[in-house]
Amino acid sequence: MKATVHVMLKNGVLDPQGEAIRASLGTLGFESALGVRQGKIIELDLADGTTEDEVTKMCEALLANTVIESYRIEMGA
Amino acid sequence: MKATVHVMLKNGVLDPQGEAIRASLGTLGFESALGVRQGKIIELDLADGTTEDEVTKMCEALLANTVIESYRIEMGA
């Protein structure tokens, strides 16, 4: 079975990577990019019967730095 | 207006980062994680009227390395 985890920086946390992308887009002439935030998608191939609770524990333990990042789990996606 | 770009490694391309995450999950006791692939989510804050075509050009120019990565655009997400 599959699960997808979306990890983004929490609002208010500075995103230097996103800012660098925005500046580069501007340099390339894409003035319409006003703001950019970058996060992670983690696609998990899981043993059958793995519960969302277990995936939550994976996020808390490793996949997300919960001090500055928030995460969203899609089971079976 | 907003757009979200999902960038993932193409199938068949080795994902050392995903493999490292899988190994770490195993070390932490999460044996149910059989495979892991990691990609990027890029949330764009765009000027009104920006077209999907323009976002596609941003992806081709900067946001994705189209040799090894594929991307998917969600406008207004």
PDB file of C-alpha atoms in Angstrom:
ATOM      1  CA  MET A   1       0.000   0.000   0.000  1.00  0.00           C
ATOM      2  CA  LYS A   2       1.046   3.605  -0.494  1.00  0.00           C
ATOM      3  CA  ALA A   3       1.013   6.806   1.570  1.00  0.00           C
ATOM      4  CA  THR A   4       2.136  10.299   0.696  1.00  0.00           C
ATOM      5  CA  VAL A   5       3.453  12.803   3.222  1.00  0.00           C
ATOM      6  CA  HIS A   6       3.539  16.522   2.417  1.00  0.00           C
ATOM      7  CA  VAL A   7       6.003  18.430   4.614  1.00  0.00           C
ATOM      8  CA  MET A   8       6.024  22.244   4.547  1.00  0.00           C
ATOM      9  CA  LEU A   9       7.671  24.896   6.673  1.00  0.00           C
ATOM     10  CA  LYS A  10       5.253  26.354   9.202  1.00  0.00           C
ATOM     11  CA  ASN A  11       3.878  29.808   8.411  1.00  0.00           C
ATOM     12  CA  GLY A  12       6.150  32.520   9.742  1.00  0.00           C
ATOM     13  CA  VAL A  13       9.283  30.397   9.410  1.00  0.00           C
ATOM     14  CA  LEU A  14      11.767  32.025   7.031  1.00  0.00           C
ATOM     15  CA  ASP A  15      12.185  30.028   3.804  1.00  0.00           C
ATOM     16  CA  PRO A  16      15.590  30.987   2.327  1.00  0.00           C
ATOM     17  CA  GLN A  17      15.316  28.272  -0.323  1.00  0.00           C
ATOM     18  CA  GLY A  18      11.961  29.587  -1.475  1.00  0.00           C
ATOM     19  CA  GLU A  19      13.331  33.120  -1.495  1.00  0.00           C
ATOM     20  CA  ALA A  20      16.316  32.014  -3.593  1.00  0.00           C
ATOM     21  CA  ILE A  21      13.956  30.368  -6.102  1.00  0.00           C
ATOM     22  CA  ARG A  22      11.814  33.506  -6.272  1.00  0.00           C
ATOM     23  CA  ALA A  23      14.889  35.677  -6.902  1.00  0.00           C
ATOM     24  CA  SER A  24      16.131  33.283  -9.616  1.00  0.00           C
ATOM     25  CA  LEU A  25      12.716  33.266 -11.298  1.00  0.00           C
ATOM     26  CA  GLY A  26      12.840  37.072 -11.290  1.00  0.00           C
ATOM     27  CA  THR A  27      16.288  37.029 -12.845  1.00  0.00           C
ATOM     28  CA  LEU A  28      14.956  34.717 -15.568  1.00  0.00           C
ATOM     29  CA  GLY A  29      12.220  37.226 -16.300  1.00  0.00           C
ATOM     30  CA  PHE A  30       9.322  35.559 -14.479  1.00  0.00           C
ATOM     31  CA  GLU A  31       8.193  38.713 -12.649  1.00  0.00           C
ATOM     32  CA  SER A  32       4.781  37.139 -11.923  1.00  0.00           C
ATOM     33  CA  ALA A  33       6.297  34.921  -9.216  1.00  0.00           C
ATOM     34  CA  LEU A  34       5.626  37.072  -6.152  1.00  0.00           C
ATOM     35  CA  GLY A  35       6.391  34.451  -3.501  1.00  0.00           C
ATOM     36  CA  VAL A  36       7.735  30.905  -3.367  1.00  0.00           C
ATOM     37  CA  ARG A  37       7.699  28.311  -0.584  1.00  0.00           C
ATOM     38  CA  GLN A  38       9.344  24.911  -1.013  1.00  0.00           C
ATOM     39  CA  GLY A  39       8.563  21.717   0.872  1.00  0.00           C
ATOM     40  CA  LYS A  40       8.966  17.946   0.563  1.00  0.00           C
ATOM     41  CA  ILE A  41       6.794  15.149  -0.792  1.00  0.00           C
ATOM     42  CA  ILE A  42       7.650  11.724   0.608  1.00  0.00           C
ATOM     43  CA  GLU A  43       6.033   8.762  -1.118  1.00  0.00           C
ATOM     44  CA  LEU A  44       6.003   5.688   1.125  1.00  0.00           C
ATOM     45  CA  ASP A  45       5.609   2.130  -0.131  1.00  0.00           C
ATOM     46  CA  LEU A  46       4.233   0.375   2.968  1.00  0.00           C
ATOM     47  CA  ALA A  47       3.527  -3.198   4.048  1.00  0.00           C
ATOM     48  CA  ASP A  48      -0.184  -4.020   3.846  1.00  0.00           C
ATOM     49  CA  GLY A  49      -2.105  -3.126   7.007  1.00  0.00           C
ATOM     50  CA  THR A  50       0.181  -0.240   7.985  1.00  0.00           C
ATOM     51  CA  THR A  51      -1.985   2.292   9.840  1.00  0.00           C
ATOM     52  CA  GLU A  52      -2.052   6.081   9.562  1.00  0.00           C
ATOM     53  CA  ASP A  53      -1.043   6.155  13.209  1.00  0.00           C
ATOM     54  CA  GLU A  54       2.185   4.350  12.326  1.00  0.00           C
ATOM     55  CA  VAL A  55       2.869   6.816   9.485  1.00  0.00           C
ATOM     56  CA  THR A  56       2.258   9.660  11.958  1.00  0.00           C
ATOM     57  CA  LYS A  57       4.897   8.165  14.224  1.00  0.00           C
ATOM     58  CA  MET A  58       7.307   8.008  11.244  1.00  0.00           C
ATOM     59  CA  CYS A  59       6.679  11.716  10.634  1.00  0.00           C
ATOM     60  CA  GLU A  60       7.183  12.647  14.271  1.00  0.00           C
ATOM     61  CA  ALA A  61      10.328  10.512  14.544  1.00  0.00           C
ATOM     62  CA  LEU A  62      12.060  11.304  11.251  1.00  0.00           C
ATOM     63  CA  LEU A  63      10.190  12.634   8.231  1.00  0.00           C
ATOM     64  CA  ALA A  64       9.379  16.110   9.571  1.00  0.00           C
ATOM     65  CA  ASN A  65      11.168  18.477  11.909  1.00  0.00           C
ATOM     66  CA  THR A  66       8.045  19.306  13.868  1.00  0.00           C
ATOM     67  CA  VAL A  67       9.650  22.387  15.452  1.00  0.00           C
ATOM     68  CA  ILE A  68       9.606  24.275  12.139  1.00  0.00           C
ATOM     69  CA  GLU A  69       7.668  21.991   9.797  1.00  0.00           C
ATOM     70  CA  SER A  70       4.075  20.799   9.551  1.00  0.00           C
ATOM     71  CA  TYR A  71       3.053  17.627   7.709  1.00  0.00           C
ATOM     72  CA  ARG A  72      -0.033  16.182   6.047  1.00  0.00           C
ATOM     73  CA  ILE A  73      -0.557  12.462   5.420  1.00  0.00           C
ATOM     74  CA  GLU A  74      -2.538  11.007   2.524  1.00  0.00           C
ATOM     75  CA  MET A  75      -3.041   7.274   2.985  1.00  0.00           C
ATOM     76  CA  GLY A  76      -3.389   5.131  -0.095  1.00  0.00           C
ATOM     77  CA  ALA A  77      -2.604   8.104  -2.413  1.00  0.00           C
TER      78      ALA A  77
ATOM     79  CA  MET B   1      -3.366  33.605  -7.123  1.00  0.00           C
ATOM     80  CA  LYS B   2      -1.645  30.365  -6.154  1.00  0.00           C
ATOM     81  CA  ALA B   3      -0.149  27.356  -7.959  1.00  0.00           C
ATOM     82  CA  THR B   4       1.504  24.237  -6.615  1.00  0.00           C
ATOM     83  CA  VAL B   5       4.179  22.284  -8.461  1.00  0.00           C
ATOM     84  CA  HIS B   6       4.961  18.689  -7.498  1.00  0.00           C
ATOM     85  CA  VAL B   7       8.420  17.593  -8.663  1.00  0.00           C
ATOM     86  CA  MET B   8       9.404  13.924  -8.423  1.00  0.00           C
ATOM     87  CA  LEU B   9      12.299  11.895  -9.763  1.00  0.00           C
ATOM     88  CA  LYS B  10      11.319   9.971 -12.885  1.00  0.00           C
ATOM     89  CA  ASN B  11      10.723   6.245 -12.445  1.00  0.00           C
ATOM     90  CA  GLY B  12      13.929   4.290 -12.826  1.00  0.00           C
ATOM     91  CA  VAL B  13      16.108   7.133 -11.549  1.00  0.00           C
ATOM     92  CA  LEU B  14      18.004   6.095  -8.411  1.00  0.00           C
ATOM     93  CA  ASP B  15      16.790   7.986  -5.316  1.00  0.00           C
ATOM     94  CA  PRO B  16      19.639   7.886  -2.754  1.00  0.00           C
ATOM     95  CA  GLN B  17      17.799  10.318  -0.482  1.00  0.00           C
ATOM     96  CA  GLY B  18      14.712   8.119  -0.422  1.00  0.00           C
ATOM     97  CA  GLU B  19      16.871   5.063   0.209  1.00  0.00           C
ATOM     98  CA  ALA B  20      18.593   6.817   3.114  1.00  0.00           C
ATOM     99  CA  ILE B  21      15.201   7.678   4.632  1.00  0.00           C
ATOM    100  CA  ARG B  22      14.025   4.084   4.232  1.00  0.00           C
ATOM    101  CA  ALA B  23      17.160   2.772   5.946  1.00  0.00           C
ATOM    102  CA  SER B  24      16.752   5.277   8.798  1.00  0.00           C
ATOM    103  CA  LEU B  25      13.104   4.326   9.260  1.00  0.00           C
ATOM    104  CA  GLY B  26      14.201   0.690   9.468  1.00  0.00           C
ATOM    105  CA  THR B  27      16.804   1.563  12.072  1.00  0.00           C
ATOM    106  CA  LEU B  28      14.092   3.332  14.078  1.00  0.00           C
ATOM    107  CA  GLY B  29      12.009   0.161  13.991  1.00  0.00           C
ATOM    108  CA  PHE B  30       9.556   1.111  11.230  1.00  0.00           C
ATOM    109  CA  GLU B  31       9.958  -2.144   9.286  1.00  0.00           C
ATOM    110  CA  SER B  32       6.698  -1.509   7.399  1.00  0.00           C
ATOM    111  CA  ALA B  33       8.396   1.158   5.250  1.00  0.00           C
ATOM    112  CA  LEU B  34       9.367  -0.953   2.236  1.00  0.00           C
ATOM    113  CA  GLY B  35      10.266   1.874  -0.129  1.00  0.00           C
ATOM    114  CA  VAL B  36      10.606   5.654   0.013  1.00  0.00           C
ATOM    115  CA  ARG B  37      10.827   8.263  -2.738  1.00  0.00           C
ATOM    116  CA  GLN B  38      11.291  11.960  -1.960  1.00  0.00           C
ATOM    117  CA  GLY B  39      10.364  14.930  -4.142  1.00  0.00           C
ATOM    118  CA  LYS B  40       9.635  18.641  -3.874  1.00  0.00           C
ATOM    119  CA  ILE B  41       6.485  20.702  -3.462  1.00  0.00           C
ATOM    120  CA  ILE B  42       6.831  24.294  -4.640  1.00  0.00           C
ATOM    121  CA  GLU B  43       4.016  26.659  -3.680  1.00  0.00           C
ATOM    122  CA  LEU B  44       3.942  29.721  -5.943  1.00  0.00           C
ATOM    123  CA  ASP B  45       2.247  32.994  -5.042  1.00  0.00           C
ATOM    124  CA  LEU B  46       1.567  34.473  -8.485  1.00  0.00           C
ATOM    125  CA  ALA B  47       0.352  37.782  -9.883  1.00  0.00           C
ATOM    126  CA  ASP B  48      -3.305  37.620 -10.972  1.00  0.00           C
ATOM    127  CA  GLY B  49      -3.737  36.403 -14.543  1.00  0.00           C
ATOM    128  CA  THR B  50      -0.608  34.254 -14.578  1.00  0.00           C
ATOM    129  CA  THR B  51      -1.285  31.346 -16.945  1.00  0.00           C
ATOM    130  CA  GLU B  52      -0.459  27.636 -16.551  1.00  0.00           C
ATOM    131  CA  ASP B  53       1.680  28.023 -19.646  1.00  0.00           C
ATOM    132  CA  GLU B  54       3.845  30.545 -17.810  1.00  0.00           C
ATOM    133  CA  VAL B  55       4.165  28.206 -14.807  1.00  0.00           C
ATOM    134  CA  THR B  56       5.171  25.425 -17.219  1.00  0.00           C
ATOM    135  CA  LYS B  57       7.933  27.669 -18.536  1.00  0.00           C
ATOM    136  CA  MET B  58       9.091  28.294 -14.933  1.00  0.00           C
ATOM    137  CA  CYS B  59       9.268  24.528 -14.407  1.00  0.00           C
ATOM    138  CA  GLU B  60      11.184  23.942 -17.633  1.00  0.00           C
ATOM    139  CA  ALA B  61      13.578  26.828 -16.923  1.00  0.00           C
ATOM    140  CA  LEU B  62      14.258  26.353 -13.214  1.00  0.00           C
ATOM    141  CA  LEU B  63      11.912  24.441 -10.945  1.00  0.00           C
ATOM    142  CA  ALA B  64      12.518  20.943 -12.323  1.00  0.00           C
ATOM    143  CA  ASN B  65      15.531  19.231 -13.836  1.00  0.00           C
ATOM    144  CA  THR B  66      13.566  17.703 -16.672  1.00  0.00           C
ATOM    145  CA  VAL B  67      16.349  15.236 -17.497  1.00  0.00           C
ATOM    146  CA  ILE B  68      15.700  13.252 -14.304  1.00  0.00           C
ATOM    147  CA  GLU B  69      12.572  14.843 -12.843  1.00  0.00           C
ATOM    148  CA  SER B  70       8.920  15.039 -13.849  1.00  0.00           C
ATOM    149  CA  TYR B  71       6.547  17.740 -12.598  1.00  0.00           C
ATOM    150  CA  ARG B  72       2.833  18.259 -12.121  1.00  0.00           C
ATOM    151  CA  ILE B  73       1.188  21.674 -11.871  1.00  0.00           C
ATOM    152  CA  GLU B  74      -1.948  22.430  -9.854  1.00  0.00           C
ATOM    153  CA  MET B  75      -3.242  25.918 -10.614  1.00  0.00           C
ATOM    154  CA  GLY B  76      -5.137  27.757  -7.900  1.00  0.00           C
ATOM    155  CA  ALA B  77      -4.444  24.980  -5.336  1.00  0.00           C
TER     156      ALA B  77
END
